[in-house]
Coordinates of C-alpha atoms in Angstrom, one line a residue:
M186 CA -11.0 15.4 30.1
G187 CA -12.7 12.1 29.1
T188 CA -15.0 10.7 26.6
A189 CA -18.9 9.7 26.8
D190 CA -19.5 6.0 26.9
R191 CA -21.7 4.9 24.3
G192 CA -25.5 4.5 25.8
T193 CA -24.7 5.3 29.2
G194 CA -23.8 9.0 29.0
R195 CA -21.0 8.3 31.9
V196 CA -17.5 9.8 31.2
G197 CA -14.7 7.6 31.3
R198 CA -11.1 7.7 30.4
P199 CA -9.9 8.2 26.8
P200 CA -8.9 5.1 24.7
G201 CA -5.5 3.5 26.1
R202 CA -2.2 3.6 24.3
V203 CA -3.0 -0.4 23.5
R204 CA -6.3 0.3 22.1
R205 CA -4.9 3.1 19.8
L206 CA -2.2 1.1 18.4
A207 CA -4.3 -1.8 17.6
T208 CA -5.5 -0.7 14.2
P209 CA -1.9 0.4 12.9
I210 CA -0.4 -2.8 14.5
G211 CA -3.2 -4.9 12.8
I212 CA -2.7 -3.1 9.5
L213 CA 0.8 -4.0 9.8
A214 CA 0.4 -7.6 10.5
A215 CA -2.2 -8.1 7.7
V216 CA 0.3 -6.6 5.2
A217 CA 3.1 -8.4 6.7
G218 CA 1.2 -11.6 6.4
A219 CA 0.1 -10.8 2.4
F220 CA 4.0 -9.8 2.0
A221 CA 5.1 -13.2 3.9
Y222 CA 2.6 -15.3 1.5
V223 CA 4.0 -13.7 -1.8
G224 CA 7.5 -14.1 -0.5
S225 CA 7.0 -17.8 0.0
V226 CA 4.6 -18.4 -3.1
D227 CA 6.7 -17.1 -6.2
P228 CA 4.2 -15.5 -8.6
N229 CA 7.0 -15.9 -11.2
E230 CA 6.1 -19.7 -11.4
P231 CA 2.9 -20.5 -13.4
G232 CA -0.4 -21.7 -11.7
H233 CA -0.3 -19.8 -8.4
Y234 CA -1.9 -16.6 -9.1
P235 CA -4.6 -15.8 -11.5
V236 CA -3.8 -13.5 -14.4
C237 CA -4.7 -10.0 -14.5
P238 CA -8.4 -9.9 -16.1
L239 CA -7.4 -6.8 -18.0
L240 CA -4.4 -8.0 -19.5
K241 CA -6.3 -11.6 -20.0
L242 CA -9.0 -9.9 -22.0
T243 CA -7.5 -7.3 -23.9
G244 CA -3.6 -7.5 -23.6
V245 CA -3.3 -4.1 -22.1
L246 CA -1.1 -4.0 -19.1
C247 CA -2.9 -2.2 -16.2
P248 CA -1.1 0.0 -13.5
G249 CA -0.8 -3.1 -11.2
C250 CA 0.5 -5.8 -13.7
G251 CA 3.7 -7.1 -12.2
G252 CA 2.6 -6.0 -8.6
L253 CA 2.9 -9.5 -7.1
R254 CA 6.3 -10.0 -8.7
S255 CA 7.3 -6.8 -7.7
A256 CA 6.3 -7.6 -4.0
H257 CA 7.9 -11.1 -4.3
A258 CA 11.3 -9.5 -5.5
F259 CA 10.8 -6.8 -2.6
I260 CA 10.5 -9.1 0.2
T261 CA 13.3 -11.1 -1.0
G262 CA 15.6 -8.4 -1.1
D263 CA 16.0 -7.7 -4.8
L264 CA 14.8 -4.0 -5.2
G265 CA 16.4 -3.7 -8.8
A266 CA 14.0 -6.7 -9.9
A267 CA 11.3 -5.2 -7.6
L268 CA 11.2 -1.8 -9.8
E269 CA 11.6 -3.7 -12.9
A270 CA 8.3 -5.8 -12.3
N271 CA 6.3 -2.5 -11.3
A272 CA 8.1 0.7 -10.5
I273 CA 5.0 2.3 -9.0
A274 CA 4.2 -0.6 -6.9
T275 CA 7.5 -0.4 -5.2
V276 CA 7.4 3.1 -4.8
G277 CA 4.2 2.3 -3.4
Y278 CA 5.6 0.1 -0.6
F279 CA 8.1 2.9 0.6
L280 CA 5.1 5.3 0.7
F281 CA 2.9 2.8 2.7
A282 CA 5.9 2.4 5.1
A283 CA 6.2 6.0 5.9
V284 CA 2.7 6.6 6.0
W285 CA 2.3 3.9 8.5
V286 CA 5.3 5.0 10.6
L287 CA 3.4 8.7 10.8
W288 CA 0.3 6.9 11.8
L289 CA 1.8 4.9 14.5
V290 CA 3.7 7.8 16.0
R291 CA 0.4 9.7 15.9
A292 CA -1.5 7.0 17.6
W293 CA 1.0 6.5 20.3
R294 CA 0.9 10.3 21.0
G295 CA -3.1 9.9 21.1
Q296 CA -3.4 11.9 17.8
P297 CA -5.6 11.2 14.9
L298 CA -4.0 10.6 11.6
R299 CA -5.2 13.2 9.1
I300 CA -3.5 13.5 6.0
G301 CA -5.5 16.2 4.0
L302 CA -4.5 16.3 0.2
A303 CA -6.1 19.0 -2.0
P304 CA -7.7 17.5 -4.9
V305 CA -5.0 18.6 -7.0
W306 CA -2.7 16.0 -5.5
W307 CA -5.4 13.4 -6.2
W308 CA -5.5 14.2 -9.6
G309 CA -1.9 14.2 -10.0
V310 CA -1.7 10.4 -8.6
G311 CA -4.2 9.6 -11.3
A312 CA -2.3 11.4 -13.9
V313 CA 1.1 9.6 -13.0
L314 CA -1.0 6.4 -12.7
L315 CA -2.4 7.0 -16.1
I316 CA 0.9 8.1 -17.9
F317 CA 2.5 5.1 -16.5
T318 CA -0.2 2.7 -17.9
V319 CA -0.2 4.3 -21.0
V320 CA 3.8 4.4 -21.8
R321 CA 4.4 0.8 -20.4
N322 CA 2.2 -0.4 -23.0
L323 CA 3.8 1.6 -25.8
P324 CA 6.8 -0.1 -27.6
F325 CA 9.2 2.7 -26.4
G326 CA 8.0 2.0 -22.9
S327 CA 8.8 -1.7 -22.8
A328 CA 11.3 -1.0 -19.8
L329 CA 8.2 -0.5 -17.6
A330 CA 6.5 -3.7 -18.2
P331 CA 6.9 -6.6 -16.1

């Protein structure tokens, strides 16, 4: 069974495997490029990246603070330092990798990527980020600060 070509009404072949894989591979290339840049330009050295606006204006660490240092440590193979800089971001790298592999496999098979999460999951993610942000800004949560 084919798909209708736009504007012509003709029925053609479904998109080929190369076309289906183009988007996930393009996303991986962009992420790999970003990680390669952060891996080569150390965010621990001042002057390379801008300061977090929330941190600069209020002195409060946002959930993303330390993310660049975490990415740099992760890409250079120091998982401990990556977790110390931003544990949530480090977990996010692994989650991204898992979803990307799922996306690639489904694209290879010609199936769409559909991850249907109930609203309770999204509220849970928001709650975890909020708790992480609050705790890392309290004196007893300084281990979560970058």
